[in-house]
XYZ file of C-alpha atoms in Angstrom:
484
model
C 165.360 97.775 28.342
C 168.414 95.572 27.957
C 169.174 92.199 29.478
C 171.086 93.708 32.407
C 168.181 95.952 33.310
C 165.745 93.054 33.003
C 167.822 90.927 35.357
C 168.050 93.823 37.817
C 164.307 94.324 37.638
C 163.792 90.586 38.211
C 166.014 90.678 41.300
C 164.050 93.609 42.715
C 160.707 91.925 42.053
C 161.920 88.651 43.529
C 163.163 90.386 46.678
C 159.811 92.132 46.987
C 157.985 88.832 46.554
C 160.149 87.126 49.170
C 159.491 89.971 51.571
C 155.748 89.630 51.117
C 155.977 85.871 51.646
C 157.963 86.286 54.841
C 155.128 88.393 56.280
C 152.372 86.102 55.023
C 150.381 84.058 57.525
C 149.591 81.551 54.774
C 153.286 81.093 54.011
C 153.988 80.515 57.695
C 151.404 77.761 57.723
C 152.957 76.126 54.682
C 156.411 76.283 56.209
C 155.186 74.757 59.474
C 153.775 71.825 57.534
C 156.333 71.083 54.812
C 159.883 69.791 54.925
C 162.355 72.700 55.118
C 162.954 74.505 51.797
C 160.699 72.114 49.879
C 157.886 74.493 48.901
C 157.662 75.413 45.221
C 155.006 77.945 44.239
C 152.668 77.743 41.252
C 151.067 80.835 39.666
C 152.717 83.118 42.213
C 152.340 86.182 39.945
C 148.670 85.756 39.098
C 146.770 88.925 40.009
C 143.208 89.453 41.135
C 140.531 90.454 38.659
C 139.518 94.100 39.164
C 136.866 94.198 36.463
C 134.025 93.503 38.876
C 130.849 95.403 39.489
C 130.785 98.264 41.927
C 133.947 98.170 44.061
C 137.428 99.341 43.213
C 140.340 97.513 44.781
C 143.926 97.393 43.683
C 144.955 94.065 42.153
C 147.044 91.899 44.465
C 149.804 89.610 43.257
C 148.886 86.033 44.101
C 145.210 86.939 44.600
C 145.186 85.929 48.237
C 146.130 82.268 47.945
C 149.460 80.464 47.817
C 149.443 77.337 45.664
C 152.214 74.899 44.918
C 153.846 71.665 45.982
C 156.415 70.412 48.446
C 157.269 67.390 50.521
C 156.251 66.018 53.903
C 158.765 63.471 55.192
C 160.045 63.333 51.620
C 156.597 62.612 50.196
C 155.152 64.797 47.430
C 152.041 66.822 48.307
C 150.198 69.688 46.632
C 148.786 72.559 48.658
C 146.701 75.708 48.642
C 146.873 78.148 51.566
C 144.492 81.109 51.728
C 145.804 84.410 53.047
C 143.227 86.181 55.249
C 145.231 89.420 54.973
C 144.286 89.733 51.280
C 140.635 90.690 50.849
C 139.809 88.606 53.917
C 140.901 85.478 52.070
C 137.855 85.886 49.812
C 137.668 83.742 46.695
C 137.772 85.494 43.358
C 137.917 84.036 39.862
C 141.692 83.718 39.692
C 141.994 82.706 43.340
C 139.660 79.789 42.598
C 141.426 78.995 39.326
C 144.769 78.691 41.111
C 143.369 76.124 43.555
C 141.599 74.264 40.745
C 144.830 73.995 38.775
C 146.711 72.718 41.815
C 144.105 70.013 42.443
C 144.368 68.913 38.815
C 148.158 68.710 39.111
C 147.864 66.663 42.300
C 145.443 64.290 40.599
C 147.724 63.901 37.577
C 150.746 63.265 39.804
C 148.901 60.860 42.113
C 149.692 62.877 45.225
C 147.618 64.174 48.173
C 146.076 67.658 48.101
C 145.991 69.731 51.285
C 143.795 72.821 51.589
C 144.621 75.336 54.326
C 141.476 77.441 54.550
C 140.651 80.827 56.044
C 138.204 82.773 53.932
C 135.203 85.064 54.129
C 133.685 83.277 51.153
C 133.079 84.336 47.570
C 134.474 87.772 46.684
C 131.398 89.934 46.254
C 133.118 92.378 43.868
C 133.486 89.620 41.302
C 129.887 88.565 41.727
C 128.458 85.652 39.789
C 131.756 85.058 37.965
C 133.429 84.280 41.290
C 130.564 82.014 42.322
C 130.846 80.103 39.049
C 134.612 79.794 39.597
C 133.916 78.258 43.015
C 131.456 75.881 41.338
C 134.181 74.824 38.901
C 136.608 74.407 41.787
C 134.147 72.178 43.635
C 133.625 70.126 40.478
C 137.369 69.435 40.201
C 137.606 68.739 43.940
C 134.758 66.257 43.607
C 136.475 64.590 40.652
C 139.622 64.151 42.762
C 137.648 62.710 45.695
C 138.267 59.005 46.007
C 141.284 59.222 43.702
C 143.778 61.043 45.938
C 143.623 61.998 49.629
C 142.022 65.396 50.233
C 142.892 66.961 53.574
C 141.143 70.131 54.730
C 142.441 72.315 57.547
C 140.385 75.299 58.756
C 142.357 77.929 60.657
C 139.837 80.765 60.905
C 136.540 81.655 59.271
C 135.382 79.474 56.379
C 132.056 80.906 55.324
C 129.403 80.625 52.660
C 130.046 78.537 49.579
C 133.667 78.179 50.693
C 132.461 75.955 53.546
C 131.708 73.319 50.906
C 135.388 73.257 49.893
C 136.612 72.339 53.349
C 133.758 69.895 53.908
C 134.673 68.008 50.717
C 137.899 66.712 52.245
C 138.408 63.115 53.317
C 139.640 64.465 56.646
C 138.787 67.857 58.175
C 140.844 69.539 60.884
C 139.777 72.675 62.779
C 141.765 74.968 65.056
C 139.974 74.980 68.391
C 139.593 78.678 69.239
C 139.582 80.561 65.913
C 138.161 78.219 63.289
C 134.545 78.317 62.180
C 132.753 76.678 59.283
C 129.350 78.114 58.404
C 127.144 78.222 55.342
C 125.442 81.357 56.708
C 127.343 83.859 58.793
C 126.336 85.605 62.049
C 124.778 88.565 60.237
C 122.400 86.427 58.209
C 121.428 84.296 61.187
C 120.944 87.349 63.443
C 118.541 88.850 60.912
C 116.427 85.682 60.945
C 116.671 84.608 64.576
C 117.192 88.017 66.211
C 120.085 86.460 68.044
C 123.654 87.731 67.870
C 126.017 84.766 67.798
C 129.723 84.499 67.087
C 130.940 82.371 64.157
C 132.377 79.939 66.712
C 129.002 79.590 68.437
C 127.316 78.856 65.116
C 129.890 76.574 63.546
C 133.068 76.550 65.597
C 135.430 73.648 66.089
C 133.656 72.236 69.144
C 130.284 72.524 67.409
C 131.529 70.491 64.474
C 133.429 68.055 66.676
C 130.003 67.069 68.010
C 128.262 67.291 64.624
C 130.793 64.860 63.150
C 132.052 67.238 60.472
C 135.395 67.890 62.171
C 137.575 64.786 62.168
C 140.103 66.460 64.466
C 140.114 69.564 66.652
C 143.552 70.914 67.489
C 144.480 73.481 70.167
C 146.782 75.629 68.009
C 148.366 75.962 64.582
C 151.485 74.019 65.511
C 149.289 71.087 66.520
C 147.366 71.425 63.244
C 150.575 70.970 61.232
C 151.680 68.047 63.388
C 148.312 66.323 63.002
C 148.238 66.762 59.210
C 151.635 65.113 58.977
C 150.425 62.267 61.191
C 147.224 61.741 59.177
C 149.189 61.561 55.930
C 151.160 58.671 57.370
C 147.928 56.648 57.455
C 146.794 57.443 53.906
C 148.273 56.250 50.600
C 148.990 58.534 47.661
C 146.078 57.265 45.573
C 142.992 55.067 45.638
C 145.186 52.124 44.617
C 146.235 51.870 48.260
C 149.686 51.402 49.717
C 152.142 49.975 47.219
C 154.163 48.440 50.029
C 153.282 47.554 53.600
C 155.591 48.870 56.275
C 157.423 46.287 58.306
C 155.746 46.217 61.701
C 157.879 46.813 64.773
C 155.433 44.940 67.008
C 155.344 41.130 67.211
C 152.608 39.905 64.816
C 152.203 36.760 66.943
C 151.800 38.664 70.196
C 148.964 37.237 72.277
C 147.417 39.405 74.957
C 146.193 37.689 78.163
C 144.547 41.009 79.008
C 141.961 40.298 76.319
C 141.042 37.026 78.050
C 140.568 39.024 81.235
C 138.386 41.515 79.394
C 136.261 38.761 77.907
C 135.814 37.241 81.366
C 134.488 40.586 82.654
C 132.546 41.580 79.555
C 129.204 41.620 81.397
C 130.555 44.321 83.728
C 131.691 46.497 80.839
C 135.139 47.068 79.400
C 137.229 49.958 78.112
C 136.919 49.492 74.361
C 139.869 51.805 73.684
C 142.056 49.611 75.868
C 140.787 46.555 73.981
C 141.798 48.107 70.667
C 145.200 49.151 72.005
C 145.896 45.552 73.027
C 145.123 44.281 69.518
C 146.802 46.792 67.184
C 150.498 47.621 66.861
C 151.561 49.393 70.031
C 150.886 53.129 69.974
C 149.449 53.064 66.455
C 145.757 53.830 67.021
C 144.654 57.201 65.624
C 141.116 58.004 66.729
C 138.825 59.862 64.313
C 135.768 61.950 65.275
C 136.406 61.380 68.979
C 133.664 63.761 70.213
C 131.016 62.515 67.785
C 128.833 59.524 68.724
C 131.335 58.413 71.409
C 129.581 55.078 71.895
C 131.398 53.880 68.772
C 135.190 54.012 68.647
C 136.494 54.740 65.153
C 139.990 55.224 63.819
C 143.003 54.050 61.879
C 145.729 51.813 63.250
C 148.401 49.392 62.105
C 148.374 45.616 62.281
C 151.887 44.312 61.643
C 152.602 47.611 59.892
C 149.515 47.447 57.669
C 147.190 50.467 57.963
C 143.764 49.201 59.034
C 140.464 50.863 59.900
C 139.013 50.003 63.307
C 135.377 50.194 64.421
C 134.732 49.077 67.987
C 131.511 49.024 69.969
C 131.259 47.612 73.475
C 127.799 47.428 74.968
C 126.247 50.452 73.265
C 123.159 50.359 71.129
C 123.734 51.783 67.663
C 122.314 55.287 67.233
C 121.782 57.066 63.927
C 124.892 59.152 64.670
C 126.937 56.017 65.401
C 125.788 54.495 62.108
C 126.796 57.691 60.327
C 130.199 57.572 62.032
C 130.659 53.968 60.914
C 129.749 54.946 57.341
C 132.398 57.686 57.390
C 135.200 55.251 58.230
C 133.846 52.505 55.973
C 133.796 54.899 53.022
C 137.255 56.257 53.839
C 138.695 52.743 53.920
C 136.877 51.855 50.717
C 138.260 54.894 48.878
C 141.856 54.039 49.695
C 141.853 50.212 49.785
C 142.359 50.103 53.555
C 141.150 46.939 55.353
C 138.486 47.425 58.006
C 138.141 45.485 61.280
C 134.955 45.664 63.360
C 134.867 44.639 67.025
C 131.206 44.237 67.862
C 129.322 44.054 71.156
C 125.889 45.617 70.736
C 122.327 44.677 71.645
C 121.065 46.304 68.471
C 119.933 49.712 67.325
C 118.569 52.489 69.534
C 115.154 52.121 71.146
C 112.426 54.742 71.356
C 110.254 56.950 69.193
C 112.817 59.772 69.186
C 115.410 57.460 67.669
C 112.983 56.395 64.968
C 112.012 59.986 64.205
C 115.675 60.951 63.912
C 116.138 58.702 60.895
C 117.364 55.485 62.488
C 116.117 53.231 59.678
C 117.714 55.394 56.997
C 121.006 55.557 58.905
C 120.986 51.771 59.260
C 120.317 51.357 55.557
C 123.188 53.673 54.686
C 125.478 51.667 56.959
C 124.505 48.356 55.375
C 124.989 49.778 51.865
C 128.394 51.221 52.760
C 129.463 47.890 54.219
C 128.102 45.830 51.354
C 129.562 47.969 48.586
C 132.977 48.382 50.214
C 135.735 46.835 48.123
C 138.222 46.739 50.997
C 138.885 43.573 53.003
C 136.483 43.468 55.956
C 136.923 41.425 59.117
C 134.468 41.199 61.997
C 135.150 40.015 65.529
C 132.021 39.475 67.612
C 133.207 39.934 71.174
C 129.850 40.003 72.959
C 126.304 40.656 71.828
C 125.421 40.927 68.147
C 121.672 41.232 67.931
C 119.370 42.101 65.066
C 120.346 45.133 62.952
C 123.718 45.514 64.726
C 124.772 42.058 63.514
C 123.098 42.597 60.164
C 124.970 45.800 59.302
C 128.340 45.270 60.963
C 129.161 41.552 61.148
C 126.996 39.537 58.781
C 128.272 37.743 55.712
C 125.590 39.487 53.706
C 126.989 42.885 54.677
C 130.256 41.938 52.992
C 132.329 40.613 55.883
C 135.096 38.457 54.390
C 135.798 36.692 57.668
C 133.772 36.585 60.882
C 135.490 35.557 64.101
C 133.831 35.269 67.499
C 134.971 35.153 71.094
C 133.414 32.409 73.282
C 131.505 35.249 74.990
C 129.608 36.115 71.800
C 125.818 36.008 71.600
C 124.441 36.171 68.063
C 120.729 36.362 67.480
C 117.922 38.050 65.607
C 116.540 39.211 68.960
C 117.866 39.616 72.475
C 117.468 36.301 74.357
C 114.985 37.726 76.893
C 112.734 39.000 74.109
C 113.106 35.883 71.982
C 112.393 33.549 74.917
C 109.249 35.472 75.793
C 107.974 35.029 72.230
C 109.053 31.447 71.601
C 108.359 29.909 75.007
C 105.488 31.981 76.325
C 103.213 28.925 76.602
C 105.778 26.984 78.624
C 106.442 29.992 80.846
C 102.721 30.597 81.445
C 102.164 26.927 82.367
C 105.063 26.789 84.815
C 104.506 26.708 88.576
C 106.959 29.609 88.886
C 106.682 31.656 85.663
C 109.430 34.078 86.672
C 111.956 31.307 87.286
C 110.794 29.469 84.158
C 111.235 32.598 82.078
C 114.817 32.971 83.314
C 115.540 29.332 82.487
C 114.237 29.734 78.941
C 116.208 32.950 78.482
C 119.355 31.088 79.569
C 118.468 28.199 77.260
C 118.076 30.545 74.297
C 121.305 32.432 75.085
C 123.460 29.318 75.510
C 121.932 27.054 72.870
C 120.430 29.169 70.106
C 122.325 32.485 70.371
C 125.693 30.864 71.098
C 128.626 31.422 68.725
C 128.810 27.651 68.276
C 125.292 27.609 66.840
C 126.273 30.413 64.429
C 129.454 28.549 63.504
C 127.410 25.412 62.813
C 125.432 27.450 60.277
C 128.641 28.732 58.645
C 127.942 32.299 59.766
C 130.981 32.420 62.058
C 134.241 31.197 60.545
C 136.062 30.490 63.793
C 135.639 30.856 67.532
C 138.919 32.112 68.940
C 140.544 32.682 72.294
C 140.369 36.459 72.883
C 144.086 36.689 73.598
C 144.771 35.389 70.062
C 142.731 38.124 68.356
C 145.751 40.065 67.106
C 147.619 37.177 65.399
C 144.368 35.833 63.932
C 143.502 39.206 62.387
C 147.004 39.681 60.990
C 146.935 36.195 59.513
C 143.534 36.848 57.932
C 144.690 40.154 56.411
C 147.742 38.449 54.949
C 145.480 35.793 53.450
C 143.091 38.367 51.982
C 145.970 40.407 50.552
C 147.134 37.338 48.688
């Protein structure tokens, strides 16, 4: 075959490949996500291994996964998109090897890796070899974790060992109606529980929104692509953090009288989301895990253009799930050198035997460790109550807070004032002519004298007591100082 014939053959093969891509659901997902005409494939001609044990299938070019790189808003990213039309998106040896190679290239380039998953799991025809290839893939994914952003997006079924791939991401998105993420599928569970359930009932998007595994749930594929692009805007290329801080469009010195109003009505309860919106750059707050442990608000925002993690609790006791949610954001910020701000108003950790039996102490320990070992700048603002373990794990100097600010409405104590007064002043209360009135007086004494932010500031545990309306400029100033 001469050169002319080889070029003709190449043109035919290329046209065939382009035709297959045009019909590919995976390619459509890539195109919806990337800048126009930016996708470049890697290992497009790799074929599936047909030397398995027991089943005969024709080899498929690409082996059911598209891998390559492209740009999002001009920014380099690496991707893998599974094609459910090829062997159900199942993972064979070469399928796994393609993804592994792409992760390694992303790590070497210092660029995010995005996995678009829809798979029935390990390809049974390739048996143990395929399972070992998935193990190798997970090993490389784990090595990249904490070095580059890993974003997982689940569009349909993600079953068996493959569920570990999606779960290994820093951020996990799920399509609301079709996505499911299960270690064991409906057939296995039905055999054990004698109960026929759909994949969505076992591990669908709404299930994992409430379990905390899904960071975002999106109504359709177009929203999935839009959200991935938005999330990338809040993450740097590597663990070194953002090389440059964006210039903020909001006034860094903006004071918000609405925060003074909130502080004045703190005893009646406030909308913590509104509080956060008044502090951060306008329109910049991106909530994470919104359906999980809703008593704690968690997300990423900007303060004078600087990406910052936000944890905010207003009046809720800390449950084990809330502690776990706080650990998730603390670890994410730590991995990518993102500062973390905590707005704290909590009477402490959950009460009751059920809370204890659900691992409350362990969850609290994990939260303290995550806070203490975090290398990112950490700021705490005590807006209301900060009692016992809530203060200990989220706002104490010992937990690693670089700067602790307090509103005048703060109460900071090892115990709630009513409990502490009953212990400390029980003799005085018992001897009083009106014990009930005496008890209330001692509770007020403890709250205003011993648990006051001024008492904590006198001990050096609070760095400054600030007017609530000045929270935004004070935080921005502190972050600038810590950056220096």
